[in-house]
C-alpha cells in the first residue's frame, strides 16, 4: 500500500510579498511592446475615462454590476414606453371605414404623448438612480428608491386607466 502524504498547507502571502508581486507585474506591463494603435487607445482611456477604479472588496464589483443592470432595466422600460406611445398614436390615426371622428385622432395623440413623456421621465429616473446608488455604494450605503417606483407605477396605471375608459366610452 502506498504511503499517503497529507495535503500541504497553503501559506498566505505577506503584505510585502504581495507588494513585490504587484511591482513585478507593473514592470512586466511596462516592458511589453504594444502596438501603436493599442498604446494610443490605452492612453485615451487612461486620460479621459470617467470611471472610478474601486478596490474589489467583498461584493463591490457585484453591487456595481447589479446597479448597471438596474439602470439597463429602467432604460428598457423607457424604450418600451416610447414604443407603446408611438403605437397608440398610429393606432388612433387609422380610420375606421364609414366613420370620420377627429376626436379619436386627438385622443390617440394625447395618450401617445403621455406615454412618451413618461418614457422621458423613466429615463431621467434611471440616470438619477444609477448615479445616486453609485455614490451611496462607494460610501458603503445603499439607497432604497421607493419614490421613483411609486411615481412610475401610478403614472403608468393612470394612463392605462384613461385608455380603458376611452375604449369603454367609444364602444357605446
Tab-separated table of N, CA and C in Angstrom:
chain	number	residue	atom	x	y	z
A	1	UNK	N	0.834	-1.172	0.000
A	1	UNK	CA	0.000	0.000	0.000
A	1	UNK	C	0.886	1.246	0.000
A	2	UNK	N	0.631	2.195	-0.936
A	2	UNK	CA	1.490	3.384	-0.988
A	2	UNK	C	1.235	4.290	0.219
A	3	UNK	N	2.287	4.973	0.561
A	3	UNK	CA	2.184	5.895	1.693
A	3	UNK	C	1.478	7.175	1.239
A	4	UNK	N	0.459	7.621	1.976
A	4	UNK	CA	-0.291	8.820	1.628
A	4	UNK	C	0.210	10.002	2.445
A	5	UNK	N	0.569	11.035	1.748
A	5	UNK	CA	1.009	12.251	2.434
A	5	UNK	C	-0.173	13.171	2.613
A	6	UNK	N	-0.289	13.803	3.762
A	6	UNK	CA	-1.400	14.757	3.948
A	6	UNK	C	-1.236	15.943	3.012
A	7	UNK	N	-2.327	16.563	2.663
A	7	UNK	CA	-2.204	17.719	1.762
A	7	UNK	C	-1.397	18.824	2.421
A	8	UNK	N	-0.640	19.507	1.609
A	8	UNK	CA	0.188	20.570	2.153
A	8	UNK	C	-0.685	21.771	2.533
A	9	UNK	N	-0.215	22.522	3.453
A	9	UNK	CA	-0.928	23.711	3.896
A	9	UNK	C	-0.546	24.884	3.011
A	10	UNK	N	-1.526	25.671	2.643
A	10	UNK	CA	-1.273	26.832	1.801
A	10	UNK	C	-0.951	28.011	2.708
A	11	UNK	N	0.160	28.602	2.458
A	11	UNK	CA	0.580	29.754	3.249
A	11	UNK	C	0.131	31.023	2.542
A	12	UNK	N	-0.508	31.906	3.258
A	12	UNK	CA	-0.905	33.181	2.651
A	12	UNK	C	0.316	34.071	2.539
A	13	UNK	N	0.292	34.924	1.570
A	13	UNK	CA	1.429	35.802	1.322
A	13	UNK	C	1.377	37.009	2.259
A	14	UNK	N	2.541	37.469	2.600
A	14	UNK	CA	2.610	38.657	3.454
A	14	UNK	C	2.352	39.890	2.601
A	15	UNK	N	2.133	40.993	3.252
A	15	UNK	CA	1.884	42.252	2.538
A	15	UNK	C	3.079	42.622	1.662
A	16	UNK	N	4.271	42.410	2.166
A	16	UNK	CA	5.475	42.740	1.392
A	16	UNK	C	5.570	41.873	0.136
A	17	UNK	N	5.231	40.594	0.272
A	17	UNK	CA	5.271	39.703	-0.890
A	17	UNK	C	4.240	40.126	-1.937
A	18	UNK	N	3.054	40.503	-1.475
A	18	UNK	CA	2.024	40.953	-2.421
A	18	UNK	C	2.458	42.238	-3.129
A	19	UNK	N	3.028	43.181	-2.366
A	19	UNK	CA	3.500	44.424	-2.985
A	19	UNK	C	4.622	44.146	-3.981
A	20	UNK	N	5.488	43.220	-3.635
A	20	UNK	CA	6.576	42.854	-4.542
A	20	UNK	C	6.024	42.262	-5.838
A	21	UNK	N	5.035	41.409	-5.704
A	21	UNK	CA	4.425	40.806	-6.893
A	21	UNK	C	3.741	41.869	-7.749
A	22	UNK	N	3.063	42.823	-7.115
A	22	UNK	CA	2.424	43.906	-7.873
A	22	UNK	C	3.455	44.724	-8.638
A	23	UNK	N	4.573	45.032	-7.979
A	23	UNK	CA	5.634	45.796	-8.641
A	23	UNK	C	6.211	45.023	-9.823
A	24	UNK	N	6.400	43.713	-9.650
A	24	UNK	CA	6.892	42.892	-10.755
A	24	UNK	C	5.919	42.901	-11.921
A	25	UNK	N	4.637	42.810	-11.612
A	25	UNK	CA	3.620	42.834	-12.661
A	25	UNK	C	3.643	44.171	-13.402
A	26	UNK	N	3.751	45.262	-12.649
A	26	UNK	CA	3.801	46.582	-13.283
A	26	UNK	C	5.017	46.708	-14.186
A	27	UNK	N	6.150	46.199	-13.735
A	27	UNK	CA	7.355	46.244	-14.555
A	27	UNK	C	7.199	45.419	-15.830
A	28	UNK	N	6.552	44.249	-15.703
A	28	UNK	CA	6.308	43.426	-16.880
A	28	UNK	C	5.389	44.150	-17.858
A	29	UNK	N	4.370	44.806	-17.343
A	29	UNK	CA	3.433	45.524	-18.205
A	29	UNK	C	4.132	46.668	-18.927
A	30	UNK	N	5.034	47.357	-18.229
A	30	UNK	CA	5.756	48.470	-18.860
A	30	UNK	C	6.705	47.975	-19.945
A	31	UNK	N	7.295	46.805	-19.709
A	31	UNK	CA	8.283	46.311	-20.657
A	31	UNK	C	7.657	45.662	-21.890
A	32	UNK	N	6.366	45.359	-21.852
A	32	UNK	CA	5.721	44.750	-23.013
A	32	UNK	C	5.711	45.726	-24.170
A	33	UNK	N	5.945	45.193	-25.338
A	33	UNK	CA	5.864	46.023	-26.534
A	33	UNK	C	4.439	45.959	-27.047
A	34	UNK	N	3.823	47.107	-27.100
A	34	UNK	CA	2.442	47.165	-27.573
A	34	UNK	C	2.419	47.804	-28.942
A	35	UNK	N	1.389	47.437	-29.663
A	35	UNK	CA	1.200	48.049	-30.965
A	35	UNK	C	0.842	49.517	-30.783
A	36	UNK	N	1.222	50.378	-31.717
A	36	UNK	CA	0.980	51.819	-31.552
A	36	UNK	C	-0.498	52.164	-31.384
A	37	UNK	N	-1.359	51.501	-32.136
A	37	UNK	CA	-2.781	51.830	-32.026
A	37	UNK	C	-3.309	51.451	-30.652
A	38	UNK	N	-2.909	50.279	-30.136
A	38	UNK	CA	-3.336	49.852	-28.809
A	38	UNK	C	-2.805	50.813	-27.743
A	39	UNK	N	-1.569	51.231	-27.891
A	39	UNK	CA	-0.983	52.186	-26.951
A	39	UNK	C	-1.762	53.501	-26.971
A	40	UNK	N	-2.173	53.940	-28.162
A	40	UNK	CA	-2.961	55.173	-28.285
A	40	UNK	C	-4.315	55.025	-27.592
A	41	UNK	N	-5.001	53.898	-27.808
A	41	UNK	CA	-6.285	53.663	-27.145
A	41	UNK	C	-6.132	53.608	-25.632
A	42	UNK	N	-5.084	52.961	-25.164
A	42	UNK	CA	-4.830	52.887	-23.731
A	42	UNK	C	-4.592	54.277	-23.151
A	43	UNK	N	-3.852	55.109	-23.871
A	43	UNK	CA	-3.600	56.474	-23.413
A	43	UNK	C	-4.906	57.273	-23.347
A	44	UNK	N	-5.757	57.148	-24.376
A	44	UNK	CA	-7.044	57.861	-24.379
A	44	UNK	C	-7.903	57.402	-23.212
A	45	UNK	N	-7.989	56.091	-23.031
A	45	UNK	CA	-8.824	55.564	-21.954
A	45	UNK	C	-8.312	56.025	-20.583
A	46	UNK	N	-7.006	55.965	-20.377
A	46	UNK	CA	-6.478	56.322	-19.059
A	46	UNK	C	-6.608	57.819	-18.764
A	47	UNK	N	-6.639	58.664	-19.791
A	47	UNK	CA	-6.739	60.107	-19.561
A	47	UNK	C	-8.166	60.642	-19.593
A	48	UNK	N	-9.053	59.982	-20.316
A	48	UNK	CA	-10.397	60.527	-20.493
A	48	UNK	C	-11.508	59.629	-19.964
A	49	UNK	N	-11.190	58.685	-19.115
A	49	UNK	CA	-12.205	57.801	-18.568
A	49	UNK	C	-12.892	58.470	-17.383
A	50	UNK	N	-14.207	58.316	-17.312
A	50	UNK	CA	-14.965	58.854	-16.187
A	50	UNK	C	-15.229	57.782	-15.133
A	51	UNK	N	-14.655	56.613	-15.306
A	51	UNK	CA	-14.904	55.504	-14.386
A	51	UNK	C	-14.096	55.681	-13.110
A	52	UNK	N	-14.682	55.217	-12.016
A	52	UNK	CA	-13.965	55.159	-10.757
A	52	UNK	C	-13.317	53.788	-10.669
A	53	UNK	N	-12.085	53.744	-10.229
A	53	UNK	CA	-11.432	52.468	-10.000
A	53	UNK	C	-11.544	52.161	-8.516
A	54	UNK	N	-12.312	51.138	-8.190
A	54	UNK	CA	-12.560	50.775	-6.809
A	54	UNK	C	-11.864	49.474	-6.489
A	55	UNK	N	-11.424	49.339	-5.246
A	55	UNK	CA	-10.853	48.074	-4.819
A	55	UNK	C	-11.995	47.076	-4.683
A	56	UNK	N	-11.792	45.892	-5.197
A	56	UNK	CA	-12.851	44.888	-5.197
A	56	UNK	C	-12.848	44.138	-3.875
A	57	UNK	N	-13.404	44.786	-2.846
A	57	UNK	CA	-13.529	44.156	-1.540
A	57	UNK	C	-14.901	43.506	-1.458
A	58	UNK	N	-14.947	42.307	-0.968
A	58	UNK	CA	-16.197	41.574	-0.744
A	58	UNK	C	-17.062	41.596	-1.995
A	59	UNK	N	-18.126	42.399	-1.985
A	59	UNK	CA	-19.102	42.357	-3.078
A	59	UNK	C	-19.145	43.666	-3.851
A	60	UNK	N	-18.082	44.432	-3.857
A	60	UNK	CA	-18.099	45.733	-4.515
A	60	UNK	C	-18.423	45.609	-5.998
A	61	UNK	N	-17.712	44.738	-6.685
A	61	UNK	CA	-17.939	44.585	-8.123
A	61	UNK	C	-19.348	44.084	-8.393
A	62	UNK	N	-19.797	43.107	-7.600
A	62	UNK	CA	-21.137	42.567	-7.794
A	62	UNK	C	-22.204	43.640	-7.610
A	63	UNK	N	-22.045	44.484	-6.601
A	63	UNK	CA	-23.024	45.539	-6.345
A	63	UNK	C	-23.057	46.565	-7.474
A	64	UNK	N	-21.892	46.944	-7.966
A	64	UNK	CA	-21.860	47.928	-9.052
A	64	UNK	C	-22.410	47.344	-10.355
A	65	UNK	N	-22.151	46.088	-10.614
A	65	UNK	CA	-22.721	45.454	-11.808
A	65	UNK	C	-24.238	45.316	-11.681
A	66	UNK	N	-24.720	45.039	-10.481
A	66	UNK	CA	-26.169	44.984	-10.257
A	66	UNK	C	-26.788	46.357	-10.479
A	67	UNK	N	-26.079	47.406	-10.083
A	67	UNK	CA	-26.559	48.776	-10.321
A	67	UNK	C	-26.665	49.053	-11.821
A	68	UNK	N	-25.683	48.596	-12.583
A	68	UNK	CA	-25.745	48.780	-14.038
A	68	UNK	C	-26.907	47.996	-14.645
A	69	UNK	N	-27.147	46.784	-14.166
A	69	UNK	CA	-28.277	46.004	-14.673
A	69	UNK	C	-29.606	46.687	-14.368
A	70	UNK	N	-29.699	47.288	-13.189
A	70	UNK	CA	-30.922	48.012	-12.839
A	70	UNK	C	-31.107	49.211	-13.756
A	71	UNK	N	-30.020	49.920	-14.047
A	71	UNK	CA	-30.098	51.049	-14.980
A	71	UNK	C	-30.584	50.565	-16.344
A	72	UNK	N	-30.052	49.457	-16.814
A	72	UNK	CA	-30.468	48.941	-18.125
A	72	UNK	C	-31.927	48.496	-18.118
A	73	UNK	N	-32.420	48.003	-16.986
A	73	UNK	CA	-33.841	47.635	-16.892
A	73	UNK	C	-34.721	48.877	-16.994
A	74	UNK	N	-34.325	49.962	-16.329
A	74	UNK	CA	-35.076	51.222	-16.438
A	74	UNK	C	-35.023	51.733	-17.888
A	75	UNK	N	-33.867	51.582	-18.536
A	75	UNK	CA	-33.723	52.018	-19.926
A	75	UNK	C	-34.630	51.205	-20.844
A	76	UNK	N	-34.696	49.890	-20.645
A	76	UNK	CA	-35.603	49.056	-21.451
A	76	UNK	C	-37.056	49.452	-21.234
A	77	UNK	N	-37.404	49.773	-19.993
A	77	UNK	CA	-38.775	50.212	-19.710
A	77	UNK	C	-39.063	51.514	-20.434
A	78	UNK	N	-38.110	52.420	-20.431
A	78	UNK	CA	-38.280	53.695	-21.126
A	78	UNK	C	-38.483	53.473	-22.632
A	79	UNK	N	-37.681	52.602	-23.214
A	79	UNK	CA	-37.827	52.317	-24.648
A	79	UNK	C	-39.168	51.642	-24.948
A	80	UNK	N	-39.617	50.778	-24.055
A	80	UNK	CA	-40.918	50.127	-24.251
A	80	UNK	C	-42.046	51.157	-24.191
A	81	UNK	N	-41.939	52.123	-23.293
A	81	UNK	CA	-42.970	53.154	-23.192
A	81	UNK	C	-43.021	54.026	-24.451
A	82	UNK	N	-41.860	54.340	-25.006
A	82	UNK	CA	-41.841	55.102	-26.264
A	82	UNK	C	-42.516	54.293	-27.362
A	83	UNK	N	-42.212	53.012	-27.426
A	83	UNK	CA	-42.824	52.144	-28.441
A	83	UNK	C	-44.332	52.104	-28.291
A	84	UNK	N	-44.813	51.975	-27.066
A	84	UNK	CA	-46.258	51.958	-26.827
A	84	UNK	C	-46.881	53.288	-27.227
A	85	UNK	N	-46.224	54.398	-26.886
A	85	UNK	CA	-46.749	55.720	-27.248
A	85	UNK	C	-46.885	55.904	-28.747
A	86	UNK	N	-45.847	55.509	-29.487
A	86	UNK	CA	-45.904	55.629	-30.949
A	86	UNK	C	-46.966	54.693	-31.519
A	87	UNK	N	-47.059	53.478	-30.984
A	87	UNK	CA	-48.056	52.519	-31.483
A	87	UNK	C	-49.474	53.022	-31.239
A	88	UNK	N	-49.730	53.590	-30.073
A	88	UNK	CA	-51.078	54.102	-29.785
A	88	UNK	C	-51.406	55.277	-30.697
A	89	UNK	N	-50.461	56.158	-30.912
A	89	UNK	CA	-50.687	57.291	-31.820
A	89	UNK	C	-51.023	56.801	-33.216
A	90	UNK	N	-50.284	55.824	-33.708
A	90	UNK	CA	-50.540	55.301	-35.047
A	90	UNK	C	-51.857	54.522	-35.105
A	91	UNK	N	-52.191	53.820	-34.032
A	91	UNK	CA	-53.437	53.063	-33.999
A	91	UNK	C	-54.649	53.993	-34.087
A	92	UNK	N	-54.606	55.090	-33.392
A	92	UNK	CA	-55.722	56.027	-33.427
A	92	UNK	C	-55.747	56.840	-34.721
A	93	UNK	N	-54.636	56.877	-35.454
A	93	UNK	CA	-54.626	57.564	-36.748
A	93	UNK	C	-55.297	56.738	-37.835
A	94	UNK	N	-55.415	55.422	-37.612
A	94	UNK	CA	-56.092	54.581	-38.602
A	94	UNK	C	-57.564	54.967	-38.637
A	95	UNK	N	-58.102	55.092	-39.805
A	95	UNK	CA	-59.507	55.492	-39.913
A	95	UNK	C	-60.397	54.249	-39.974
A	96	UNK	N	-61.494	54.319	-39.257
A	96	UNK	CA	-62.479	53.244	-39.271
A	96	UNK	C	-63.381	53.487	-40.477
A	97	UNK	N	-63.647	52.457	-41.319
A	97	UNK	CA	-64.479	52.666	-42.502
A	97	UNK	C	-65.876	53.170	-42.116
A	98	UNK	N	-66.345	54.211	-42.782
A	98	UNK	CA	-67.664	54.777	-42.552
A	98	UNK	C	-67.716	55.737	-41.378
A	99	UNK	N	-66.584	56.048	-40.764
A	99	UNK	CA	-66.608	56.955	-39.622
A	99	UNK	C	-65.452	57.940	-39.738
A	100	UNK	N	-65.743	59.171	-39.524
A	100	UNK	CA	-64.707	60.212	-39.512
A	100	UNK	C	-64.816	60.949	-38.189
A	101	UNK	N	-64.093	60.472	-37.185
A	101	UNK	CA	-64.116	61.076	-35.863
A	101	UNK	C	-62.746	61.685	-35.579
A	102	UNK	N	-62.626	63.008	-35.692
A	102	UNK	CA	-61.325	63.623	-35.413
A	102	UNK	C	-60.934	63.541	-33.937
A	103	UNK	N	-61.928	63.328	-33.051
A	103	UNK	CA	-61.579	63.244	-31.630
A	103	UNK	C	-60.783	61.977	-31.328
A	104	UNK	N	-60.959	60.935	-32.160
A	104	UNK	CA	-60.153	59.723	-31.975
A	104	UNK	C	-58.670	60.031	-32.185
A	105	UNK	N	-58.402	60.781	-33.238
A	105	UNK	CA	-57.010	61.116	-33.534
A	105	UNK	C	-56.429	61.951	-32.402
A	106	UNK	N	-57.207	62.910	-31.890
A	106	UNK	CA	-56.723	63.759	-30.809
A	106	UNK	C	-56.498	62.952	-29.531
A	107	UNK	N	-57.419	62.043	-29.208
A	107	UNK	CA	-57.243	61.198	-28.017
A	107	UNK	C	-56.005	60.314	-28.167
A	108	UNK	N	-55.796	59.774	-29.351
A	108	UNK	CA	-54.630	58.927	-29.592
A	108	UNK	C	-53.338	59.689	-29.443
A	109	UNK	N	-53.325	60.922	-29.971
A	109	UNK	CA	-52.118	61.743	-29.829
A	109	UNK	C	-51.860	62.092	-28.370
A	110	UNK	N	-52.922	62.375	-27.625
A	110	UNK	CA	-52.757	62.732	-26.211
A	110	UNK	C	-52.218	61.560	-25.397
A	111	UNK	N	-52.816	60.387	-25.602
A	111	UNK	CA	-52.354	59.213	-24.848
A	111	UNK	C	-50.946	58.825	-25.278
A	112	UNK	N	-50.676	58.863	-26.574
A	112	UNK	CA	-49.325	58.557	-27.067
A	112	UNK	C	-48.298	59.535	-26.523
A	113	UNK	N	-48.652	60.813	-26.465
A	113	UNK	CA	-47.735	61.819	-25.917
A	113	UNK	C	-47.491	61.568	-24.429
A	114	UNK	N	-48.536	61.140	-23.704
A	114	UNK	CA	-48.361	60.840	-22.282
A	114	UNK	C	-47.349	59.707	-22.093
A	115	UNK	N	-47.451	58.674	-22.926
A	115	UNK	CA	-46.502	57.570	-22.822
A	115	UNK	C	-45.082	58.032	-23.142
A	116	UNK	N	-44.918	58.880	-24.141
A	116	UNK	CA	-43.584	59.367	-24.491
A	116	UNK	C	-43.022	60.245	-23.370
A	117	UNK	N	-43.861	61.083	-22.765
A	117	UNK	CA	-43.407	61.921	-21.647
A	117	UNK	C	-42.997	61.046	-20.462
A	118	UNK	N	-43.806	60.022	-20.157
A	118	UNK	CA	-43.435	59.127	-19.064
A	118	UNK	C	-42.162	58.355	-19.392
A	119	UNK	N	-41.946	58.069	-20.658
A	119	UNK	CA	-40.703	57.415	-21.068
A	119	UNK	C	-39.501	58.298	-20.757
A	120	UNK	N	-39.618	59.581	-21.057
A	120	UNK	CA	-38.521	60.505	-20.751
A	120	UNK	C	-38.307	60.623	-19.242
A	121	UNK	N	-39.399	60.608	-18.471
A	121	UNK	CA	-39.267	60.646	-17.009
A	121	UNK	C	-38.582	59.386	-16.481
A	122	UNK	N	-38.928	58.231	-17.050
A	122	UNK	CA	-38.289	56.991	-16.618
A	122	UNK	C	-36.801	57.019	-16.926
A	123	UNK	N	-36.425	57.580	-18.072
A	123	UNK	CA	-35.011	57.691	-18.399
A	123	UNK	C	-34.302	58.623	-17.420
A	124	UNK	N	-34.966	59.705	-17.027
A	124	UNK	CA	-34.405	60.614	-16.027
A	124	UNK	C	-34.246	59.890	-14.688
A	125	UNK	N	-35.282	59.157	-14.268
A	125	UNK	CA	-35.200	58.394	-13.020
A	125	UNK	C	-34.057	57.388	-13.085
A	126	UNK	N	-33.869	56.757	-14.240
A	126	UNK	CA	-32.798	55.766	-14.396
A	126	UNK	C	-31.438	56.407	-14.149
A	127	UNK	N	-31.208	57.572	-14.748
A	127	UNK	CA	-29.923	58.250	-14.567
A	127	UNK	C	-29.724	58.698	-13.120
A	128	UNK	N	-30.751	59.293	-12.538
A	128	UNK	CA	-30.636	59.759	-11.156
A	128	UNK	C	-30.366	58.585	-10.223
A	129	UNK	N	-31.128	57.517	-10.401
A	129	UNK	CA	-30.963	56.358	-9.520
A	129	UNK	C	-29.589	55.726	-9.686
A	130	UNK	N	-29.114	55.617	-10.923
A	130	UNK	CA	-27.809	54.992	-11.161
A	130	UNK	C	-26.701	55.747	-10.436
A	131	UNK	N	-26.639	57.066	-10.632
A	131	UNK	CA	-25.549	57.832	-10.024
A	131	UNK	C	-25.726	57.966	-8.514
A	132	UNK	N	-26.954	58.074	-8.043
A	132	UNK	CA	-27.191	58.137	-6.602
A	132	UNK	C	-26.761	56.835	-5.937
A	133	UNK	N	-27.109	55.710	-6.538
A	133	UNK	CA	-26.722	54.417	-5.983
A	133	UNK	C	-25.219	54.216	-6.057
A	134	UNK	N	-24.598	54.672	-7.135
A	134	UNK	CA	-23.150	54.528	-7.266
A	134	UNK	C	-22.422	55.299	-6.166
A	135	UNK	N	-22.848	56.507	-5.903
A	135	UNK	CA	-22.226	57.305	-4.842
A	135	UNK	C	-22.472	56.655	-3.482
A	136	UNK	N	-23.694	56.169	-3.262
A	136	UNK	CA	-24.005	55.532	-1.988
A	136	UNK	C	-23.178	54.258	-1.788
A	137	UNK	N	-23.008	53.468	-2.852
A	137	UNK	CA	-22.225	52.236	-2.734
A	137	UNK	C	-20.759	52.543	-2.400
A	138	UNK	N	-20.234	53.633	-2.937
A	138	UNK	CA	-18.853	53.989	-2.621
A	138	UNK	C	-18.709	54.437	-1.166
A	139	UNK	N	-19.813	54.838	-0.543
A	139	UNK	CA	-19.809	55.212	0.875
A	139	UNK	C	-20.317	54.077	1.759
A	140	UNK	N	-20.332	52.863	1.224
A	140	UNK	CA	-20.803	51.668	1.935
A	140	UNK	C	-22.235	51.810	2.435
A	141	UNK	N	-23.087	52.388	1.605
A	141	UNK	CA	-24.504	52.518	1.906
A	141	UNK	C	-25.285	52.025	0.696
A	142	UNK	N	-26.598	51.890	0.874
A	142	UNK	CA	-27.445	51.518	-0.255
A	142	UNK	C	-28.770	52.257	-0.146
A	143	UNK	N	-29.134	53.038	-1.172
A	143	UNK	CA	-30.401	53.772	-1.103
A	143	UNK	C	-31.574	52.910	-1.585
A	144	UNK	N	-32.683	53.088	-0.941
A	144	UNK	CA	-33.908	52.415	-1.368
A	144	UNK	C	-34.745	53.427	-2.135
A	145	UNK	N	-35.101	53.109	-3.371
A	145	UNK	CA	-35.800	54.091	-4.213
A	145	UNK	C	-37.285	53.785	-4.271
A	146	UNK	N	-38.001	54.151	-3.249
A	146	UNK	CA	-39.433	53.900	-3.232
A	146	UNK	C	-40.192	54.955	-4.018
A	147	UNK	N	-39.730	56.199	-3.990
A	147	UNK	CA	-40.459	57.301	-4.629
A	147	UNK	C	-40.572	57.147	-6.136
A	148	UNK	N	-39.466	56.850	-6.804
A	148	UNK	CA	-39.474	56.720	-8.262
A	148	UNK	C	-40.333	55.538	-8.699
A	149	UNK	N	-40.246	54.441	-7.958
A	149	UNK	CA	-41.032	53.261	-8.309
A	149	UNK	C	-42.523	53.546	-8.116
A	150	UNK	N	-42.869	54.196	-7.010
A	150	UNK	CA	-44.269	54.525	-6.749
A	150	UNK	C	-44.810	55.502	-7.787
A	151	UNK	N	-44.047	56.548	-8.098
A	151	UNK	CA	-44.485	57.522	-9.095
A	151	UNK	C	-44.650	56.868	-10.464
A	152	UNK	N	-43.659	56.075	-10.874
A	152	UNK	CA	-43.724	55.415	-12.175
A	152	UNK	C	-44.917	54.481	-12.282
A	153	UNK	N	-45.170	53.725	-11.231
A	153	UNK	CA	-46.306	52.794	-11.252
A	153	UNK	C	-47.636	53.537	-11.330
A	154	UNK	N	-47.778	54.578	-10.527
A	154	UNK	CA	-49.027	55.342	-10.540
A	154	UNK	C	-49.244	56.069	-11.868
A	155	UNK	N	-48.175	56.594	-12.446
A	155	UNK	CA	-48.301	57.314	-13.719
A	155	UNK	C	-48.753	56.375	-14.834
A	156	UNK	N	-48.113	55.229	-14.948
A	156	UNK	CA	-48.480	54.279	-15.996
A	156	UNK	C	-49.883	53.731	-15.744
A	157	UNK	N	-50.226	53.460	-14.487
A	157	UNK	CA	-51.558	52.976	-14.159
A	157	UNK	C	-52.619	54.006	-14.550
A	158	UNK	N	-52.353	55.286	-14.295
A	158	UNK	CA	-53.353	56.306	-14.633
A	158	UNK	C	-53.549	56.430	-16.142
A	159	UNK	N	-52.474	56.336	-16.913
A	159	UNK	CA	-52.605	56.408	-18.374
A	159	UNK	C	-53.351	55.179	-18.892
A	160	UNK	N	-53.047	54.013	-18.337
A	160	UNK	CA	-53.754	52.804	-18.766
A	160	UNK	C	-55.237	52.868	-18.405
A	161	UNK	N	-55.560	53.411	-17.242
A	161	UNK	CA	-56.974	53.577	-16.864
A	161	UNK	C	-57.672	54.560	-17.807
A	162	UNK	N	-56.988	55.637	-18.183
A	162	UNK	CA	-57.567	56.589	-19.134
A	162	UNK	C	-57.842	55.897	-20.466
A	163	UNK	N	-56.914	55.070	-20.923
A	163	UNK	CA	-57.131	54.333	-22.175
A	163	UNK	C	-58.329	53.399	-22.060
A	164	UNK	N	-58.440	52.712	-20.934
A	164	UNK	CA	-59.548	51.788	-20.724
A	164	UNK	C	-60.885	52.521	-20.735
A	165	UNK	N	-60.948	53.672	-20.088
A	165	UNK	CA	-62.181	54.463	-20.060
A	165	UNK	C	-62.528	54.951	-21.463
A	166	UNK	N	-61.532	55.385	-22.217
A	166	UNK	CA	-61.781	55.847	-23.585
A	166	UNK	C	-62.314	54.706	-24.445
A	167	UNK	N	-61.753	53.530	-24.283
A	167	UNK	CA	-62.222	52.374	-25.051
A	167	UNK	C	-63.651	52.028	-24.679
A	168	UNK	N	-63.986	52.077	-23.377
A	168	UNK	CA	-65.353	51.791	-22.940
A	168	UNK	C	-66.339	52.826	-23.454
A	169	UNK	N	-65.973	54.109	-23.409
A	169	UNK	CA	-66.850	55.155	-23.914
A	169	UNK	C	-67.033	55.066	-25.427
A	170	UNK	N	-65.994	54.623	-26.101
A	170	UNK	CA	-66.050	54.508	-27.560
A	170	UNK	C	-66.956	53.362	-28.003
A	171	UNK	N	-67.098	52.357	-27.161
A	171	UNK	CA	-67.934	51.215	-27.508
A	171	UNK	C	-69.415	51.575	-27.469
A	172	UNK	N	-69.794	52.579	-26.696
A	172	UNK	CA	-71.213	52.949	-26.566
A	172	UNK	C	-71.566	54.035	-27.484
